[in-house]
GROMACS .gro file of C-alpha atoms in nm:
model
  271
    1MET     CA    1  -3.487  -0.077  -4.482
    2PRO     CA    2  -3.837   0.013  -4.445
    3SER     CA    3  -3.975   0.311  -4.586
    4THR     CA    4  -4.001   0.594  -4.321
    5VAL     CA    5  -4.163   0.957  -4.254
    6HIS     CA    6  -3.887   1.169  -4.346
    7ASN     CA    7  -4.090   1.538  -4.344
    8ILE     CA    8  -4.409   1.656  -4.247
    9PHE     CA    9  -4.515   1.982  -4.389
   10ARG     CA   10  -4.821   2.245  -4.281
   11TYR     CA   11  -4.915   2.595  -4.474
   12PRO     CA   12  -5.145   2.786  -4.232
   13VAL     CA   13  -5.225   3.013  -4.504
   14LYS     CA   14  -5.249   2.895  -4.884
   15SER     CA   15  -4.938   2.942  -5.093
   16THR     CA   16  -4.746   3.101  -4.797
   17LEU     CA   17  -4.397   2.939  -4.656
   18GLY     CA   18  -4.487   2.627  -4.470
   19GLU     CA   19  -4.414   2.484  -4.122
   20SER     CA   20  -4.207   2.181  -4.052
   21LEU     CA   21  -4.373   1.942  -3.793
   22GLU     CA   22  -4.216   1.657  -3.569
   23SER     CA   23  -4.598   1.493  -3.569
   24THR     CA   24  -4.937   1.576  -3.664
   25VAL     CA   25  -5.267   1.382  -3.606
   26LEU     CA   26  -5.369   1.307  -3.988
   27THR     CA   27  -5.749   1.273  -4.041
   28GLN     CA   28  -5.962   1.250  -4.349
   29LYS     CA   29  -5.956   1.654  -4.399
   30GLY     CA   30  -5.548   1.592  -4.398
   31ILE     CA   31  -5.333   1.771  -4.164
   32PRO     CA   32  -5.541   1.991  -3.926
   33GLY     CA   33  -5.490   2.339  -4.009
   34ASP     CA   34  -5.297   2.295  -4.354
   35ARG     CA   35  -5.411   2.544  -4.571
   36GLY     CA   36  -5.660   2.708  -4.316
   37TRP     CA   37  -5.657   3.022  -4.430
   38ALA     CA   38  -5.622   3.169  -4.771
   39ILE     CA   39  -5.662   3.505  -4.953
   40ARG     CA   40  -5.989   3.626  -5.121
   41GLU     CA   41  -5.997   3.885  -5.404
   42GLU     CA   42  -6.271   4.046  -5.331
   43ASN     CA   43  -6.365   4.201  -5.712
   44ILE     CA   44  -6.424   3.866  -5.829
   45GLY     CA   45  -6.491   3.672  -5.473
   46VAL     CA   46  -6.250   3.381  -5.505
   47HIS     CA   47  -5.975   3.261  -5.310
   48ARG     CA   48  -5.646   3.299  -5.479
   49GLY     CA   49  -5.302   3.167  -5.459
   50ALA     CA   50  -4.961   3.245  -5.546
   51LYS     CA   51  -5.013   3.232  -5.935
   52ARG     CA   52  -5.196   3.529  -5.864
   53PHE     CA   53  -4.996   3.692  -5.568
   54PRO     CA   54  -4.650   3.548  -5.606
   55GLU     CA   55  -4.548   3.760  -5.308
   56LEU     CA   56  -4.721   3.511  -5.087
   57MET     CA   57  -4.439   3.296  -5.142
   58HIS     CA   58  -4.213   3.500  -4.942
   59VAL     CA   59  -4.428   3.533  -4.668
   60SER     CA   60  -4.407   3.296  -4.344
   61SER     CA   61  -4.728   3.193  -4.123
   62ARG     CA   62  -4.797   3.037  -3.788
   63TYR     CA   63  -5.081   2.952  -3.596
   64VAL     CA   64  -5.116   3.152  -3.250
   65GLN     CA   65  -5.230   2.805  -3.120
   66ASN     CA   66  -5.206   2.443  -3.259
   67PRO     CA   67  -5.479   2.381  -3.487
   68THR     CA   68  -5.691   2.042  -3.364
   69ALA     CA   69  -5.892   1.828  -3.563
   70ASN     CA   70  -6.277   1.920  -3.625
   71ALA     CA   71  -6.225   2.248  -3.431
   72PRO     CA   72  -6.264   2.629  -3.575
   73ILE     CA   73  -5.923   2.726  -3.748
   74PRO     CA   74  -5.725   2.924  -3.516
   75PRO     CA   75  -5.591   3.272  -3.587
   76VAL     CA   76  -5.256   3.326  -3.767
   77VAL     CA   77  -4.977   3.558  -3.773
   78LEU     CA   78  -4.823   3.689  -4.093
   79LYS     CA   79  -4.459   3.777  -4.102
   80PHE     CA   80  -4.337   3.942  -4.429
   81PRO     CA   81  -3.990   3.980  -4.570
   82ASP     CA   82  -3.944   4.307  -4.416
   83GLY     CA   83  -4.007   4.190  -4.071
   84THR     CA   84  -4.365   4.351  -4.024
   85SER     CA   85  -4.613   4.091  -3.854
   86LEU     CA   86  -4.996   4.105  -3.916
   87ASP     CA   87  -5.184   3.911  -3.694
   88THR     CA   88  -5.566   3.798  -3.839
   89ARG     CA   89  -5.722   3.921  -3.534
   90SER     CA   90  -5.625   4.287  -3.600
   91GLY     CA   91  -5.935   4.482  -3.740
   92ASP     CA   92  -5.693   4.597  -4.001
   93VAL     CA   93  -5.564   4.273  -4.137
   94ASP     CA   94  -5.764   4.309  -4.452
   95SER     CA   95  -5.639   4.693  -4.563
   96GLU     CA   96  -5.290   4.591  -4.493
   97LEU     CA   97  -5.295   4.296  -4.699
   98THR     CA   98  -5.477   4.501  -4.960
   99LYS     CA   99  -5.199   4.740  -4.937
  100ARG     CA  100  -4.936   4.483  -5.011
  101LEU     CA  101  -5.099   4.278  -5.261
  102LYS     CA  102  -5.226   4.603  -5.465
  103LYS     CA  103  -5.566   4.419  -5.515
  104LYS     CA  104  -5.866   4.451  -5.297
  105VAL     CA  105  -5.850   4.124  -5.095
  106SER     CA  106  -5.932   3.983  -4.754
  107ILE     CA  107  -5.781   3.671  -4.524
  108TRP     CA  108  -6.051   3.395  -4.458
  109PRO     CA  109  -6.024   3.055  -4.269
  110ILE     CA  110  -6.175   2.743  -4.390
  111LEU     CA  111  -6.559   2.802  -4.424
  112PRO     CA  112  -6.824   2.504  -4.415
  113ASN     CA  113  -6.900   2.371  -4.740
  114THR     CA  114  -7.263   2.524  -4.769
  115VAL     CA  115  -7.098   2.864  -4.754
  116ARG     CA  116  -6.865   2.823  -5.054
  117ASN     CA  117  -6.950   2.822  -5.422
  118LYS     CA  118  -6.677   2.626  -5.575
  119PRO     CA  119  -6.628   2.283  -5.798
  120SER     CA  120  -6.649   1.952  -5.667
  121ASN     CA  121  -6.358   1.714  -5.618
  122ALA     CA  122  -6.414   1.522  -5.883
  123ASP     CA  123  -6.453   1.882  -6.122
  124LEU     CA  124  -6.102   1.943  -6.003
  125VAL     CA  125  -5.935   1.572  -6.066
  126ASP     CA  126  -6.098   1.616  -6.421
  127ALA     CA  127  -5.939   1.971  -6.471
  128PHE     CA  128  -5.606   1.807  -6.333
  129GLN     CA  129  -5.606   1.537  -6.582
  130ARG     CA  130  -5.650   1.753  -6.884
  131PRO     CA  131  -5.367   1.854  -7.109
  132HIS     CA  132  -5.117   2.059  -6.927
  133GLU     CA  133  -5.187   2.335  -7.174
  134THR     CA  134  -5.556   2.342  -7.041
  135ILE     CA  135  -5.476   2.330  -6.692
  136ALA     CA  136  -5.255   2.664  -6.704
  137ARG     CA  137  -5.592   2.804  -6.635
  138GLN     CA  138  -5.620   2.622  -6.318
  139ASP     CA  139  -5.685   2.969  -6.185
  140LEU     CA  140  -6.075   2.873  -6.248
  141TYR     CA  141  -6.078   2.558  -5.983
  142GLU     CA  142  -5.900   2.741  -5.684
  143THR     CA  143  -6.019   2.496  -5.423
  144VAL     CA  144  -6.258   2.246  -5.326
  145PRO     CA  145  -6.571   2.323  -5.086
  146GLY     CA  146  -6.502   2.359  -4.754
  147HIS     CA  147  -6.141   2.355  -4.792
  148HIS     CA  148  -5.861   2.570  -4.934
  149PHE     CA  149  -5.629   2.300  -5.092
  150ASP     CA  150  -5.635   2.242  -5.475
  151ALA     CA  151  -5.751   1.887  -5.514
  152PHE     CA  152  -5.701   1.619  -5.237
  153PRO     CA  153  -5.578   1.700  -4.883
  154LEU     CA  154  -5.252   1.543  -4.899
  155LEU     CA  155  -4.969   1.596  -5.150
  156ILE     CA  156  -4.659   1.344  -5.074
  157MET     CA  157  -4.350   1.308  -5.219
  158THR     CA  158  -4.013   1.064  -5.189
  159THR     CA  159  -3.649   1.180  -5.112
  160ASN     CA  160  -3.557   0.973  -5.436
  161SER     CA  161  -3.779   1.261  -5.637
  162LEU     CA  162  -3.598   1.560  -5.481
  163ASN     CA  163  -3.264   1.380  -5.527
  164SER     CA  164  -3.345   1.305  -5.894
  165ILE     CA  165  -3.441   1.642  -5.977
  166THR     CA  166  -3.134   1.773  -5.773
  167LYS     CA  167  -2.917   1.575  -6.012
  168LEU     CA  168  -3.078   1.679  -6.335
  169LEU     CA  169  -3.037   2.035  -6.244
  170PRO     CA  170  -2.660   2.058  -6.085
  171GLN     CA  171  -2.699   2.439  -6.118
  172SER     CA  172  -2.994   2.509  -5.957
  173LYS     CA  173  -3.135   2.549  -5.618
  174ILE     CA  174  -3.335   2.263  -5.537
  175ASP     CA  175  -3.544   2.263  -5.215
  176TRP     CA  176  -3.905   2.137  -5.068
  177ARG     CA  177  -4.023   2.500  -5.076
  178ARG     CA  178  -4.048   2.471  -5.457
  179PHE     CA  179  -4.284   2.179  -5.435
  180ARG     CA  180  -4.452   2.214  -5.100
  181PRO     CA  181  -4.545   1.864  -4.999
  182ASN     CA  182  -4.722   1.734  -4.701
  183LEU     CA  183  -4.566   1.412  -4.645
  184VAL     CA  184  -4.203   1.317  -4.743
  185ILE     CA  185  -4.112   0.962  -4.768
  186ALA     CA  186  -3.763   0.816  -4.717
  187ASN     CA  187  -3.642   0.476  -4.824
  188SER     CA  188  -3.909   0.442  -5.072
  189GLY     CA  189  -3.763   0.182  -5.321
  190PRO     CA  190  -3.571   0.204  -5.665
  191GLY     CA  191  -3.640   0.416  -5.912
  192ASP     CA  192  -3.610   0.809  -5.980
  193PHE     CA  193  -3.966   0.877  -5.914
  194PRO     CA  194  -4.111   0.579  -5.697
  195GLU     CA  195  -4.415   0.758  -5.600
  196PHE     CA  196  -4.578   0.750  -5.926
  197ASP     CA  197  -4.603   0.364  -5.879
  198TRP     CA  198  -4.792   0.400  -5.564
  199ILE     CA  199  -5.100   0.558  -5.772
  200GLY     CA  200  -5.407   0.306  -5.721
  201LYS     CA  201  -5.198   0.170  -5.414
  202GLU     CA  202  -5.271   0.228  -5.027
  203LEU     CA  203  -5.017   0.331  -4.788
  204ILE     CA  204  -5.055   0.238  -4.396
  205PHE     CA  205  -4.925   0.497  -4.146
  206GLY     CA  206  -4.991   0.292  -3.823
  207ASN     CA  207  -5.367   0.300  -3.827
  208ILE     CA  208  -5.383   0.519  -4.074
  209LEU     CA  209  -5.505   0.440  -4.444
  210VAL     CA  210  -5.401   0.656  -4.733
  211LYS     CA  211  -5.493   0.627  -5.066
  212VAL     CA  212  -5.278   0.740  -5.329
  213HIS     CA  213  -5.510   0.884  -5.687
  214MET     CA  214  -5.320   1.053  -5.924
  215ALA     CA  215  -4.954   1.239  -5.992
  216CYS     CA  216  -4.964   1.584  -5.913
  217PRO     CA  217  -4.915   1.821  -6.220
  218ARG     CA  218  -4.695   2.111  -6.150
  219CYS     CA  219  -4.732   2.446  -6.293
  220ILE     CA  220  -4.543   2.786  -6.293
  221MET     CA  221  -4.540   2.814  -5.920
  222THR     CA  222  -4.254   2.537  -5.920
  223THR     CA  223  -4.014   2.851  -6.129
  224LEU     CA  224  -4.132   3.125  -5.887
  225PRO     CA  225  -3.866   3.271  -5.627
  226VAL     CA  226  -3.990   3.149  -5.290
  227ASP     CA  227  -3.809   3.276  -4.969
  228ASN     CA  228  -3.455   3.301  -5.065
  229LEU     CA  229  -3.438   3.083  -5.359
  230PRO     CA  230  -3.423   3.214  -5.735
  231ALA     CA  231  -3.674   3.231  -5.976
  232ASP     CA  232  -3.568   2.911  -6.201
  233ASP     CA  233  -3.757   2.846  -6.519
  234GLU     CA  234  -3.547   2.545  -6.596
  235VAL     CA  235  -3.733   2.353  -6.296
  236LEU     CA  236  -4.046   2.325  -6.476
  237ASN     CA  237  -3.912   2.276  -6.832
  238THR     CA  238  -3.701   1.968  -6.674
  239LEU     CA  239  -4.000   1.827  -6.544
  240ARG     CA  240  -4.201   1.851  -6.889
  241LYS     CA  241  -3.898   1.645  -7.029
  242HIS     CA  242  -3.873   1.392  -6.755
  243THR     CA  243  -4.181   1.341  -6.580
  244ASP     CA  244  -4.444   1.488  -6.820
  245SER     CA  245  -4.459   1.792  -6.568
  246ASN     CA  246  -4.583   1.582  -6.276
  247LEU     CA  247  -4.404   1.575  -5.946
  248GLY     CA  248  -4.529   1.372  -5.620
  249VAL     CA  249  -4.864   1.210  -5.584
  250TYR     CA  250  -5.241   1.335  -5.440
  251ALA     CA  251  -5.372   1.150  -5.181
  252SER     CA  252  -5.640   1.117  -4.929
  253VAL     CA  253  -5.714   0.947  -4.595
  254VAL     CA  254  -5.969   0.649  -4.642
  255SER     CA  255  -5.980   0.504  -4.290
  256SER     CA  256  -6.226   0.620  -4.071
  257SER     CA  257  -5.933   0.635  -3.762
  258GLU     CA  258  -5.754   0.941  -3.688
  259ASP     CA  259  -5.388   0.888  -3.543
  260VAL     CA  260  -5.079   1.061  -3.493
  261ILE     CA  261  -4.787   1.038  -3.717
  262SER     CA  262  -4.433   1.105  -3.670
  263ILE     CA  263  -4.080   1.150  -3.860
  264GLY     CA  264  -3.897   0.831  -3.876
  265ASP     CA  265  -4.258   0.619  -3.864
  266THR     CA  266  -4.279   0.300  -4.071
  267VAL     CA  267  -4.461   0.353  -4.395
  268VAL     CA  268  -4.595   0.042  -4.546
  269ILE     CA  269  -4.679   0.038  -4.924
  270SER     CA  270  -4.939  -0.207  -5.037
  271ASP     CA  271  -4.909  -0.408  -5.318
   0.00000   0.00000   0.00000
């Protein structure tokens, strides 16, 4: 049975709940609109995520129009657990976020590389490959220039991995929302965590070539309550024991072509 695309997720605002998509264009920048917006902590001038503002993991976000490649990021609407909605086009969006997050913040769309003063992709890879005690200070490396993702445009997991974690933690509520992948691959071959064997290989989605670079090191975010999932320290403890705290793999599009991928599409894994 061939490997197939099982899920596609996009996260309009960094660290908020994601959107499940039936299909998407895939470009060298990843999924258009993924982490298109982020919260900036004004007193230090840094874009922050849920490690700083865990409340974001209970907030949903949606675009007012579908993002497209190479176009400005469209506005988003944030929806809070109390049912309140907040539109980024509103003049009081920053003050309302400041009240809710109890820090002076603002919300920013992706800006050009030249506007941002962030570490390079190589700096981030170096940081992620250090021992996990070191990358616990990952807040020093929030995003790469011109983007709001952590290190690479795509985070890929397999259904095998989620099933394996579920078996290891039968008392826990295991769900994709804890791990925030962009793409989930089904029928990915034998093994509990087959995507680790893809590191250094390429995945072929129709006309698109995706390079798998490294395992994704996991942090305290996997243990935080998210939406209706409770806090669970055993998630990260179990990953430490069984996968050296890794789950999923980071990847990027290396082909120059852009194409649409959809749930059910075949994925070819290079030798």
